[in-house]
Amino acid sequence: MVSAQVLALVLAVLALPVLIVAEPELIKHIIVTDFHVFHDRLWKPSDRSRVEALSVAGAQGDRWRRVRAVVSPVFRSRKLSKMHALIDKLSNRMVNALDVMAKNEGQFDAVDTSERYVTEVIVACGFGTKSSALTDLDDPYLVNARTIFSASMFRFLCAQLIPTFLRHFLNIKSLTTAKEIDYFKNLLQHILTLRLNSGQKYTDFMGLLINARKEWDVTLTDNDSQTHYFISGDEEPSLSRQSSTEAKAGNPWLSDEEIVAQGVMLVGAGFGTTASTLAFMAYELALNPSVQQKLYDEINGAIDSDGEIPYDVLTRLPYLDAVLSETLRLHTPVPQLVRVAARDYKLGDTGITIPKGMTVEVPIYAIHRSPKYYPNPDQFEPDRFLQENKFNLIPYTYLPFGGGPRLCVGMRFAFLMIKVAMVMIIRKYRLSRTGNTESPLMGDQKFLSTKEDICQNCNVMGRT
């Protein structure tokens, strides 16, 4: 018999069975304990573009293990710390743009500004080149990144709702679009060729992946990754260094084509999620002045004698972590996590058998908004994520970046971009709502979106 406490429903989406699992202990089985059964996502390799199939986000099986083992160390705190100064510099460019807005209209579009800033950071830290997105609306990096993201969201929904045979008939065979993907692929291939010929070492992500050919020594087993991650300080998701023939299948490094694929997916996966989270964070702070003041006080108290906030201090600001965590709870980047059963599987003690090939969905958005796990779930209350309150948080009820071995590898990079930008903004400005600031958000504005009217027309006023 299925327990009354188990929320596990079978739905039919266009005649395709979907099992929705929302019980925390069962979620753990799906994404961690029995990850070997549910390691693949909904789109099969034949449904993906070559770039997607080679990337850590889209690879499957042994290829995924090998790519993940190489890519994960690139996003470790020690290496991210070396990019802090560059991100800080680009945040200053963003603030300069806000200065102009504050003097002219006194308002800013948080989505547009966030997308421009994130574009410049990804291009600089990812590929060692320069974007002018903050000052040029026609910047090619910005234009192509926006197109990739908007197309990806549409095709992601198609993956959820349209059977494979119909996707092929409609020629929807990829989460991305060829033209914009080719733009970044050709750019990165050119940069890679120049670097391989020069023999110089670079500290951006592409350079670190090239260097990893000589440094690779990390393996990953099914239960190694952080299984349940709350944003807290500078913790590192755990990686095993034990011998693993599974992770070392094939060459213990990335091919040129695989390096290029990781760079393309850094744009595809990192642009929209990071920019939207930063924009939603600004939106919530504009609507919650007491939270904004408390965050300002923490930031102001962390400034050193040189007027700066060092990397090791920035990554350990508890209230900043709590505000970011609560933003991600209310506005989760991906509303559901989807996996496909690799074989017939008995789901815990529920009496349910999941047949091979069946889709399993974890409704992240619904869990994050459930009063069962979060009192006053629609209220923005960062204190729920402070250390003294974390005992109230139930494992596997907070999954903004997924969980288990497929936890987003670029999560820490996204956090750093968001924290640096928000600290820079709050140090200098007060954010407040205007008559045009919508609250509560309606419909698809609650989800990941690039709609201009999500956070448009927030007031931005200089602090005295």
Short mmCIF file of C-alpha atoms in Angstrom, two decimals:
data_model
loop_
_atom_site.label_atom_id
_atom_site.label_comp_id
_atom_site.label_asym_id
_atom_site.label_seq_id
_atom_site.Cartn_x
_atom_site.Cartn_y
_atom_site.Cartn_z
CA MET A 1 0.00 0.00 0.00
CA VAL A 2 1.14 3.55 -0.72
CA SER A 3 1.49 5.65 2.44
CA ALA A 4 -0.75 8.70 2.76
CA GLN A 5 2.43 10.71 3.34
CA VAL A 6 3.81 9.78 -0.06
CA LEU A 7 3.04 12.24 -2.81
CA ALA A 8 3.64 10.15 -5.91
CA LEU A 9 1.21 10.52 -8.74
CA VAL A 10 1.12 9.03 -12.22
CA LEU A 11 0.02 11.45 -14.87
CA ALA A 12 -0.46 11.05 -18.59
CA VAL A 13 1.12 13.74 -20.73
CA LEU A 14 0.05 13.17 -24.31
CA ALA A 15 -0.37 9.47 -23.49
CA LEU A 16 3.12 9.26 -21.92
CA PRO A 17 3.17 8.14 -18.26
CA VAL A 18 4.97 10.42 -15.83
CA LEU A 19 5.58 9.60 -12.16
CA ILE A 20 5.70 12.71 -9.98
CA VAL A 21 7.68 12.13 -6.79
CA ALA A 22 7.56 14.81 -4.09
CA GLU A 23 8.29 12.86 -0.89
CA PRO A 24 11.80 13.88 0.33
CA GLU A 25 12.97 10.37 1.17
CA LEU A 26 11.85 9.08 -2.22
CA ILE A 27 13.55 12.01 -3.95
CA LYS A 28 16.77 10.93 -2.24
CA HIS A 29 16.35 7.46 -3.75
CA ILE A 30 15.85 8.92 -7.24
CA ILE A 31 18.70 11.44 -7.35
CA VAL A 32 21.26 9.94 -4.95
CA THR A 33 20.86 6.43 -3.55
CA ASP A 34 19.81 4.83 -6.82
CA PHE A 35 21.29 7.41 -9.14
CA HIS A 36 22.66 4.61 -11.32
CA VAL A 37 19.06 3.84 -12.32
CA PHE A 38 18.07 7.48 -12.93
CA HIS A 39 21.30 9.01 -14.23
CA ASP A 40 19.90 10.17 -17.59
CA ARG A 41 17.69 13.13 -18.34
CA LEU A 42 14.69 13.14 -20.63
CA TRP A 43 16.39 14.01 -23.91
CA LYS A 44 18.22 11.06 -25.44
CA PRO A 45 21.61 11.50 -27.17
CA SER A 46 19.89 11.14 -30.55
CA ASP A 47 17.64 14.08 -29.62
CA ARG A 48 20.53 16.39 -28.81
CA SER A 49 22.89 18.51 -30.85
CA ARG A 50 26.53 17.41 -30.91
CA VAL A 51 27.47 20.24 -28.55
CA GLU A 52 24.80 19.28 -26.02
CA ALA A 53 25.73 15.60 -26.13
CA LEU A 54 29.38 16.42 -25.36
CA SER A 55 28.69 18.90 -22.55
CA VAL A 56 28.57 18.06 -18.87
CA ALA A 57 24.90 19.11 -18.86
CA GLY A 58 23.88 16.78 -21.68
CA ALA A 59 26.40 13.91 -21.68
CA GLN A 60 25.27 10.50 -20.48
CA GLY A 61 26.82 7.31 -19.14
CA ASP A 62 30.62 6.93 -19.08
CA ARG A 63 31.13 10.09 -21.10
CA TRP A 64 29.26 12.10 -18.47
CA ARG A 65 31.36 10.59 -15.67
CA ARG A 66 34.61 11.48 -17.42
CA VAL A 67 33.53 14.99 -18.43
CA ARG A 68 32.14 15.72 -14.98
CA ALA A 69 35.37 14.55 -13.33
CA VAL A 70 37.39 16.98 -15.45
CA VAL A 71 35.02 19.95 -15.30
CA SER A 72 34.14 19.90 -11.58
CA PRO A 73 37.57 20.99 -10.27
CA VAL A 74 37.51 24.01 -12.59
CA PHE A 75 34.67 25.48 -10.48
CA ARG A 76 36.34 24.97 -7.11
CA SER A 77 36.67 27.86 -4.70
CA ARG A 78 40.45 28.15 -5.01
CA LYS A 79 40.19 28.73 -8.75
CA LEU A 80 37.14 30.95 -8.52
CA SER A 81 38.97 33.18 -6.03
CA LYS A 82 41.45 34.08 -8.76
CA MET A 83 38.56 35.46 -10.85
CA HIS A 84 37.14 37.59 -8.04
CA ALA A 85 39.06 40.73 -9.00
CA LEU A 86 37.90 40.52 -12.62
CA ILE A 87 34.26 39.97 -11.61
CA ASP A 88 34.57 42.89 -9.20
CA LYS A 89 35.84 45.09 -12.04
CA LEU A 90 32.91 44.12 -14.25
CA SER A 91 30.50 44.78 -11.37
CA ASN A 92 31.91 48.30 -11.25
CA ARG A 93 31.01 48.66 -14.93
CA MET A 94 27.48 47.61 -14.06
CA VAL A 95 27.31 50.19 -11.26
CA ASN A 96 28.55 52.86 -13.66
CA ALA A 97 25.59 52.00 -15.88
CA LEU A 98 23.28 52.27 -12.86
CA ASP A 99 24.78 55.68 -12.06
CA VAL A 100 23.52 56.96 -15.40
CA MET A 101 20.07 55.47 -14.80
CA ALA A 102 19.90 56.93 -11.28
CA LYS A 103 20.75 60.41 -12.53
CA ASN A 104 18.33 60.26 -15.45
CA GLU A 105 15.18 58.25 -14.72
CA GLY A 106 15.93 57.03 -11.20
CA GLN A 107 14.73 53.60 -12.32
CA PHE A 108 16.27 50.49 -13.83
CA ASP A 109 15.21 47.27 -15.49
CA ALA A 110 16.80 44.58 -13.33
CA VAL A 111 16.40 41.82 -15.92
CA ASP A 112 18.04 43.77 -18.73
CA THR A 113 20.88 45.01 -16.51
CA SER A 114 21.49 41.56 -15.06
CA GLU A 115 21.66 39.93 -18.49
CA ARG A 116 24.17 42.51 -19.70
CA TYR A 117 26.36 42.08 -16.61
CA VAL A 118 26.26 38.28 -16.67
CA THR A 119 27.18 38.28 -20.36
CA GLU A 120 30.31 40.33 -19.71
CA VAL A 121 31.36 38.10 -16.80
CA ILE A 122 30.83 34.80 -18.64
CA VAL A 123 32.71 36.00 -21.71
CA ALA A 124 35.62 37.36 -19.64
CA CYS A 125 35.93 34.54 -17.10
CA GLY A 126 34.97 31.80 -19.51
CA PHE A 127 36.90 32.66 -22.64
CA GLY A 128 39.29 35.47 -21.73
CA THR A 129 37.75 37.91 -24.20
CA LYS A 130 35.77 41.13 -23.86
CA SER A 131 32.10 41.95 -24.24
CA SER A 132 30.53 45.42 -24.30
CA ALA A 133 27.07 44.21 -23.31
CA LEU A 134 26.66 46.82 -20.56
CA THR A 135 27.03 49.67 -23.03
CA ASP A 136 26.01 48.16 -26.37
CA LEU A 137 22.56 46.66 -26.89
CA ASP A 138 23.78 45.09 -30.14
CA ASP A 139 26.77 43.37 -28.55
CA PRO A 140 26.94 40.02 -30.42
CA TYR A 141 27.63 38.00 -27.26
CA LEU A 142 24.52 39.44 -25.62
CA VAL A 143 22.30 39.06 -28.69
CA ASN A 144 23.27 35.42 -29.25
CA ALA A 145 23.11 34.49 -25.55
CA ARG A 146 19.59 35.90 -25.27
CA THR A 147 18.46 33.96 -28.33
CA ILE A 148 19.96 30.71 -27.03
CA PHE A 149 18.27 31.13 -23.67
CA SER A 150 14.81 32.00 -24.97
CA ALA A 151 14.93 29.15 -27.49
CA SER A 152 16.18 26.72 -24.85
CA MET A 153 13.25 27.45 -22.54
CA PHE A 154 10.73 26.84 -25.35
CA ARG A 155 12.40 23.59 -26.37
CA PHE A 156 12.70 22.49 -22.73
CA LEU A 157 8.92 22.76 -22.41
CA CYS A 158 8.56 20.80 -25.65
CA ALA A 159 10.70 18.06 -24.12
CA GLN A 160 8.27 17.84 -21.21
CA LEU A 161 5.09 17.81 -23.27
CA ILE A 162 5.78 16.33 -26.71
CA PRO A 163 6.65 12.66 -27.36
CA THR A 164 9.97 11.87 -29.03
CA PHE A 165 8.46 10.80 -32.36
CA LEU A 166 6.49 14.06 -32.58
CA ARG A 167 9.55 16.18 -31.68
CA HIS A 168 11.39 14.57 -34.60
CA PHE A 169 8.43 15.22 -36.90
CA LEU A 170 8.39 18.89 -35.83
CA ASN A 171 12.21 19.03 -36.16
CA ILE A 172 12.64 19.93 -32.48
CA LYS A 173 15.70 17.79 -31.90
CA SER A 174 17.73 20.01 -29.64
CA LEU A 175 17.36 22.24 -26.60
CA THR A 176 19.19 24.96 -28.49
CA THR A 177 19.23 26.56 -31.92
CA ALA A 178 21.95 25.93 -34.48
CA LYS A 179 22.75 29.48 -35.60
CA GLU A 180 23.54 30.91 -32.18
CA ILE A 181 25.26 27.73 -31.02
CA ASP A 182 27.47 27.86 -34.11
CA TYR A 183 28.39 31.46 -33.31
CA PHE A 184 29.84 30.49 -29.93
CA LYS A 185 31.22 27.18 -31.18
CA ASN A 186 33.20 28.86 -33.97
CA LEU A 187 34.40 31.59 -31.62
CA LEU A 188 35.60 29.10 -29.02
CA GLN A 189 37.23 26.85 -31.59
CA HIS A 190 39.21 29.85 -32.85
CA ILE A 191 40.27 30.81 -29.31
CA LEU A 192 41.22 27.21 -28.52
CA THR A 193 43.36 26.89 -31.65
CA LEU A 194 45.22 30.12 -30.87
CA ARG A 195 45.91 28.99 -27.32
CA LEU A 196 47.10 25.52 -28.24
CA ASN A 197 49.49 27.05 -30.76
CA SER A 198 50.79 29.69 -28.34
CA GLY A 199 51.55 27.29 -25.49
CA GLN A 200 50.66 29.96 -22.91
CA LYS A 201 48.63 29.19 -19.79
CA TYR A 202 45.41 31.02 -19.02
CA THR A 203 43.36 31.13 -15.82
CA ASP A 204 39.90 31.48 -17.39
CA PHE A 205 37.67 28.41 -17.64
CA MET A 206 38.81 27.46 -21.11
CA GLY A 207 42.43 27.71 -20.01
CA LEU A 208 41.76 25.60 -16.93
CA LEU A 209 40.15 22.89 -19.05
CA ILE A 210 43.20 22.85 -21.33
CA ASN A 211 45.49 22.65 -18.30
CA ALA A 212 43.36 19.81 -16.91
CA ARG A 213 44.82 17.52 -19.56
CA LYS A 214 47.93 17.38 -17.39
CA GLU A 215 46.33 17.82 -13.97
CA TRP A 216 43.28 15.52 -14.11
CA ASP A 217 43.16 13.27 -11.08
CA VAL A 218 39.61 13.48 -9.77
CA THR A 219 37.02 10.72 -10.09
CA LEU A 220 33.37 10.69 -9.30
CA THR A 221 31.20 7.85 -8.07
CA ASP A 222 27.43 7.78 -7.76
CA ASN A 223 27.26 8.96 -4.16
CA ASP A 224 30.17 11.39 -4.13
CA SER A 225 28.59 14.71 -5.01
CA GLN A 226 26.99 16.93 -2.40
CA THR A 227 23.60 15.29 -2.01
CA HIS A 228 21.68 18.17 -0.48
CA TYR A 229 23.11 21.65 -0.79
CA PHE A 230 22.15 24.78 1.12
CA ILE A 231 24.04 27.98 0.34
CA SER A 232 26.30 28.33 3.34
CA GLY A 233 29.73 29.87 3.46
CA ASP A 234 32.37 28.46 1.16
CA GLU A 235 31.67 24.74 1.44
CA GLU A 236 32.91 22.55 -1.37
CA PRO A 237 30.69 19.84 -2.85
CA SER A 238 32.61 16.65 -2.10
CA LEU A 239 34.49 14.71 -4.77
CA SER A 240 36.13 11.36 -4.31
CA ARG A 241 39.76 10.74 -5.25
CA GLN A 242 39.51 6.99 -5.07
CA SER A 243 40.39 4.94 -8.12
CA SER A 244 37.47 4.52 -10.46
CA THR A 245 37.66 2.72 -13.76
CA GLU A 246 34.16 3.98 -14.53
CA ALA A 247 35.13 7.66 -14.44
CA LYS A 248 38.39 7.01 -16.28
CA ALA A 249 36.74 5.31 -19.23
CA GLY A 250 38.42 6.66 -22.34
CA ASN A 251 41.00 9.44 -22.24
CA PRO A 252 41.39 11.12 -18.82
CA TRP A 253 40.92 14.61 -20.31
CA LEU A 254 38.70 16.51 -22.69
CA SER A 255 39.13 16.53 -26.45
CA ASP A 256 39.20 19.85 -28.30
CA GLU A 257 35.59 19.34 -29.30
CA GLU A 258 34.57 18.60 -25.71
CA ILE A 259 36.34 21.72 -24.42
CA VAL A 260 34.44 23.83 -26.93
CA ALA A 261 31.18 22.12 -25.88
CA GLN A 262 31.72 23.05 -22.22
CA GLY A 263 32.26 26.67 -23.21
CA VAL A 264 29.10 26.80 -25.29
CA MET A 265 27.04 25.26 -22.50
CA LEU A 266 28.55 27.71 -19.98
CA VAL A 267 26.68 30.35 -21.97
CA GLY A 268 23.56 28.25 -22.57
CA ALA A 269 23.15 27.04 -18.99
CA GLY A 270 24.68 29.96 -17.10
CA PHE A 271 23.34 33.06 -18.80
CA GLY A 272 19.61 32.91 -18.12
CA THR A 273 19.65 31.16 -14.75
CA THR A 274 22.19 33.55 -13.23
CA ALA A 275 20.73 36.73 -14.70
CA SER A 276 17.19 35.83 -13.67
CA THR A 277 18.25 34.99 -10.12
CA LEU A 278 20.10 38.30 -9.77
CA ALA A 279 17.07 40.16 -11.13
CA PHE A 280 14.65 38.34 -8.82
CA MET A 281 16.96 39.09 -5.88
CA ALA A 282 16.82 42.81 -6.72
CA TYR A 283 13.04 42.55 -7.07
CA GLU A 284 12.59 40.94 -3.65
CA LEU A 285 14.91 43.45 -1.96
CA ALA A 286 12.95 46.32 -3.53
CA LEU A 287 9.75 44.86 -2.07
CA ASN A 288 11.26 44.11 1.36
CA PRO A 289 13.09 47.20 2.68
CA SER A 290 13.74 45.71 6.13
CA VAL A 291 15.54 42.76 4.54
CA GLN A 292 17.48 45.15 2.33
CA GLN A 293 18.56 47.22 5.34
CA LYS A 294 19.69 44.13 7.23
CA LEU A 295 21.71 43.03 4.21
CA TYR A 296 23.23 46.50 3.88
CA ASP A 297 24.29 46.43 7.54
CA GLU A 298 26.01 43.06 7.07
CA ILE A 299 27.77 44.24 3.91
CA ASN A 300 28.84 47.52 5.51
CA GLY A 301 30.30 45.65 8.47
CA ALA A 302 32.36 43.39 6.22
CA ILE A 303 34.28 46.16 4.44
CA ASP A 304 38.01 46.13 5.24
CA SER A 305 40.37 49.08 5.76
CA ASP A 306 40.89 49.35 2.00
CA GLY A 307 37.18 49.73 1.39
CA GLU A 308 36.91 46.23 -0.09
CA ILE A 309 35.29 42.93 0.84
CA PRO A 310 37.86 40.13 0.35
CA TYR A 311 36.82 36.91 -1.40
CA ASP A 312 37.01 34.77 1.74
CA VAL A 313 34.76 37.24 3.58
CA LEU A 314 32.30 37.65 0.69
CA THR A 315 31.71 33.91 0.50
CA ARG A 316 30.96 33.72 4.23
CA LEU A 317 28.36 36.44 4.73
CA PRO A 318 25.47 34.50 6.33
CA TYR A 319 22.67 36.94 5.60
CA LEU A 320 23.74 37.38 1.98
CA ASP A 321 23.67 33.58 1.69
CA ALA A 322 20.21 33.52 3.27
CA VAL A 323 18.83 36.18 0.92
CA LEU A 324 20.19 34.32 -2.09
CA SER A 325 18.82 31.00 -0.80
CA GLU A 326 15.36 32.45 -0.26
CA THR A 327 15.41 34.04 -3.72
CA LEU A 328 16.21 30.66 -5.25
CA ARG A 329 13.46 29.00 -3.21
CA LEU A 330 10.77 31.39 -4.43
CA HIS A 331 12.14 31.73 -7.96
CA THR A 332 13.82 28.42 -8.63
CA PRO A 333 15.81 28.41 -11.90
CA VAL A 334 14.30 25.09 -13.04
CA PRO A 335 10.75 24.30 -11.84
CA GLN A 336 11.15 20.52 -12.08
CA LEU A 337 13.83 17.86 -12.22
CA VAL A 338 13.26 15.10 -14.78
CA ARG A 339 14.91 11.67 -15.00
CA VAL A 340 14.27 8.48 -17.00
CA ALA A 341 14.41 4.99 -15.47
CA ALA A 342 17.17 2.87 -17.01
CA ARG A 343 15.48 -0.34 -15.83
CA ASP A 344 12.42 -1.55 -13.93
CA TYR A 345 12.65 -0.13 -10.41
CA LYS A 346 10.74 -0.59 -7.14
CA LEU A 347 10.27 2.79 -5.48
CA GLY A 348 11.09 2.34 -1.80
CA ASP A 349 8.32 0.69 0.19
CA THR A 350 5.52 2.37 -1.76
CA GLY A 351 4.58 -0.72 -3.75
CA ILE A 352 5.10 1.26 -6.96
CA THR A 353 7.21 -0.28 -9.73
CA ILE A 354 8.61 2.19 -12.24
CA PRO A 355 8.98 0.49 -15.64
CA LYS A 356 12.11 0.97 -17.72
CA GLY A 357 11.89 4.10 -19.84
CA MET A 358 9.31 5.83 -17.68
CA THR A 359 9.81 9.51 -16.91
CA VAL A 360 10.12 10.52 -13.25
CA GLU A 361 9.62 14.14 -12.27
CA VAL A 362 10.48 15.97 -9.03
CA PRO A 363 8.29 19.12 -8.82
CA ILE A 364 10.87 21.48 -7.35
CA TYR A 365 8.74 24.60 -7.64
CA ALA A 366 5.79 22.96 -5.87
CA ILE A 367 8.02 21.61 -3.08
CA HIS A 368 9.64 25.01 -2.56
CA ARG A 369 6.17 26.56 -2.20
CA SER A 370 4.69 23.85 0.01
CA PRO A 371 3.48 24.96 3.48
CA LYS A 372 4.34 21.45 4.66
CA TYR A 373 8.03 22.30 4.37
CA TYR A 374 8.07 26.10 4.42
CA PRO A 375 5.70 28.06 6.72
CA ASN A 376 4.30 31.10 4.91
CA PRO A 377 5.71 29.66 1.68
CA ASP A 378 4.84 32.66 -0.52
CA GLN A 379 6.54 35.13 1.80
CA PHE A 380 10.13 36.27 1.31
CA GLU A 381 11.73 35.28 4.64
CA PRO A 382 15.52 34.85 4.38
CA ASP A 383 15.82 34.12 8.11
CA ARG A 384 14.59 30.58 7.47
CA PHE A 385 18.02 29.86 5.92
CA LEU A 386 20.13 31.28 8.76
CA GLN A 387 22.29 28.78 10.60
CA GLU A 388 20.19 28.86 13.76
CA ASN A 389 17.07 27.93 11.78
CA LYS A 390 18.46 25.31 9.43
CA PHE A 391 17.39 22.47 11.69
CA ASN A 392 13.87 23.20 10.42
CA LEU A 393 14.89 22.49 6.82
CA ILE A 394 14.19 18.96 5.62
CA PRO A 395 16.79 17.41 3.27
CA TYR A 396 15.69 17.15 -0.37
CA THR A 397 13.07 19.90 -0.06
CA TYR A 398 15.46 22.57 -1.38
CA LEU A 399 16.74 21.77 -4.86
CA PRO A 400 17.17 24.96 -6.94
CA PHE A 401 20.19 23.48 -8.75
CA GLY A 402 19.18 19.84 -8.54
CA GLY A 403 21.04 17.40 -6.32
CA GLY A 404 23.17 14.28 -6.19
CA PRO A 405 25.92 13.64 -8.75
CA ARG A 406 24.14 15.80 -11.35
CA LEU A 407 24.16 18.85 -9.10
CA CYS A 408 24.95 21.84 -11.33
CA VAL A 409 28.75 22.10 -11.59
CA GLY A 410 28.62 25.84 -12.33
CA MET A 411 26.56 26.65 -9.25
CA ARG A 412 29.43 28.23 -7.31
CA PHE A 413 30.41 30.43 -10.25
CA ALA A 414 26.81 31.64 -10.49
CA PHE A 415 26.76 32.39 -6.75
CA LEU A 416 29.95 34.42 -7.04
CA MET A 417 28.60 36.50 -9.95
CA ILE A 418 25.39 37.21 -8.06
CA LYS A 419 27.02 38.01 -4.72
CA VAL A 420 29.63 40.38 -6.14
CA ALA A 421 27.00 42.26 -8.14
CA MET A 422 24.46 42.51 -5.34
CA VAL A 423 27.04 43.65 -2.79
CA MET A 424 28.14 46.36 -5.21
CA ILE A 425 24.55 47.49 -5.79
CA ILE A 426 23.42 47.50 -2.15
CA ARG A 427 26.56 49.31 -0.97
CA LYS A 428 25.75 52.24 -3.22
CA TYR A 429 21.98 52.21 -3.79
CA ARG A 430 18.62 51.71 -2.18
CA LEU A 431 16.19 49.68 -4.25
CA SER A 432 12.47 50.34 -3.98
CA ARG A 433 9.31 49.54 -5.88
CA THR A 434 7.47 51.92 -8.16
CA GLY A 435 3.83 52.06 -9.15
CA ASN A 436 4.66 49.76 -12.05
CA THR A 437 6.43 47.09 -10.00
CA GLU A 438 4.10 44.10 -10.04
CA SER A 439 3.51 42.20 -6.79
CA PRO A 440 2.76 39.38 -6.60
CA LEU A 441 4.16 38.22 -9.90
CA MET A 442 1.61 36.52 -12.10
CA GLY A 443 1.75 33.43 -14.29
CA ASP A 444 5.04 32.57 -15.95
CA GLN A 445 6.74 35.60 -14.39
CA LYS A 446 7.22 33.46 -11.27
CA PHE A 447 9.46 31.15 -13.25
CA LEU A 448 12.73 31.63 -15.00
CA SER A 449 12.04 34.22 -17.66
CA THR A 450 13.58 37.08 -19.58
CA LYS A 451 10.39 39.11 -19.74
CA GLU A 452 11.26 42.77 -19.32
CA ASP A 453 8.32 43.49 -17.03
CA ILE A 454 9.38 41.12 -14.22
CA CYS A 455 11.55 43.67 -12.43
CA GLN A 456 11.21 46.67 -14.68
CA ASN A 457 11.06 50.12 -13.11
CA CYS A 458 12.59 49.40 -9.71
CA ASN A 459 13.67 52.70 -8.18
CA VAL A 460 17.41 53.05 -7.67
CA MET A 461 18.52 55.81 -5.25
CA GLY A 462 22.03 56.61 -4.09
CA ARG A 463 22.85 56.11 -0.42
CA THR A 464 23.97 59.13 1.56
#
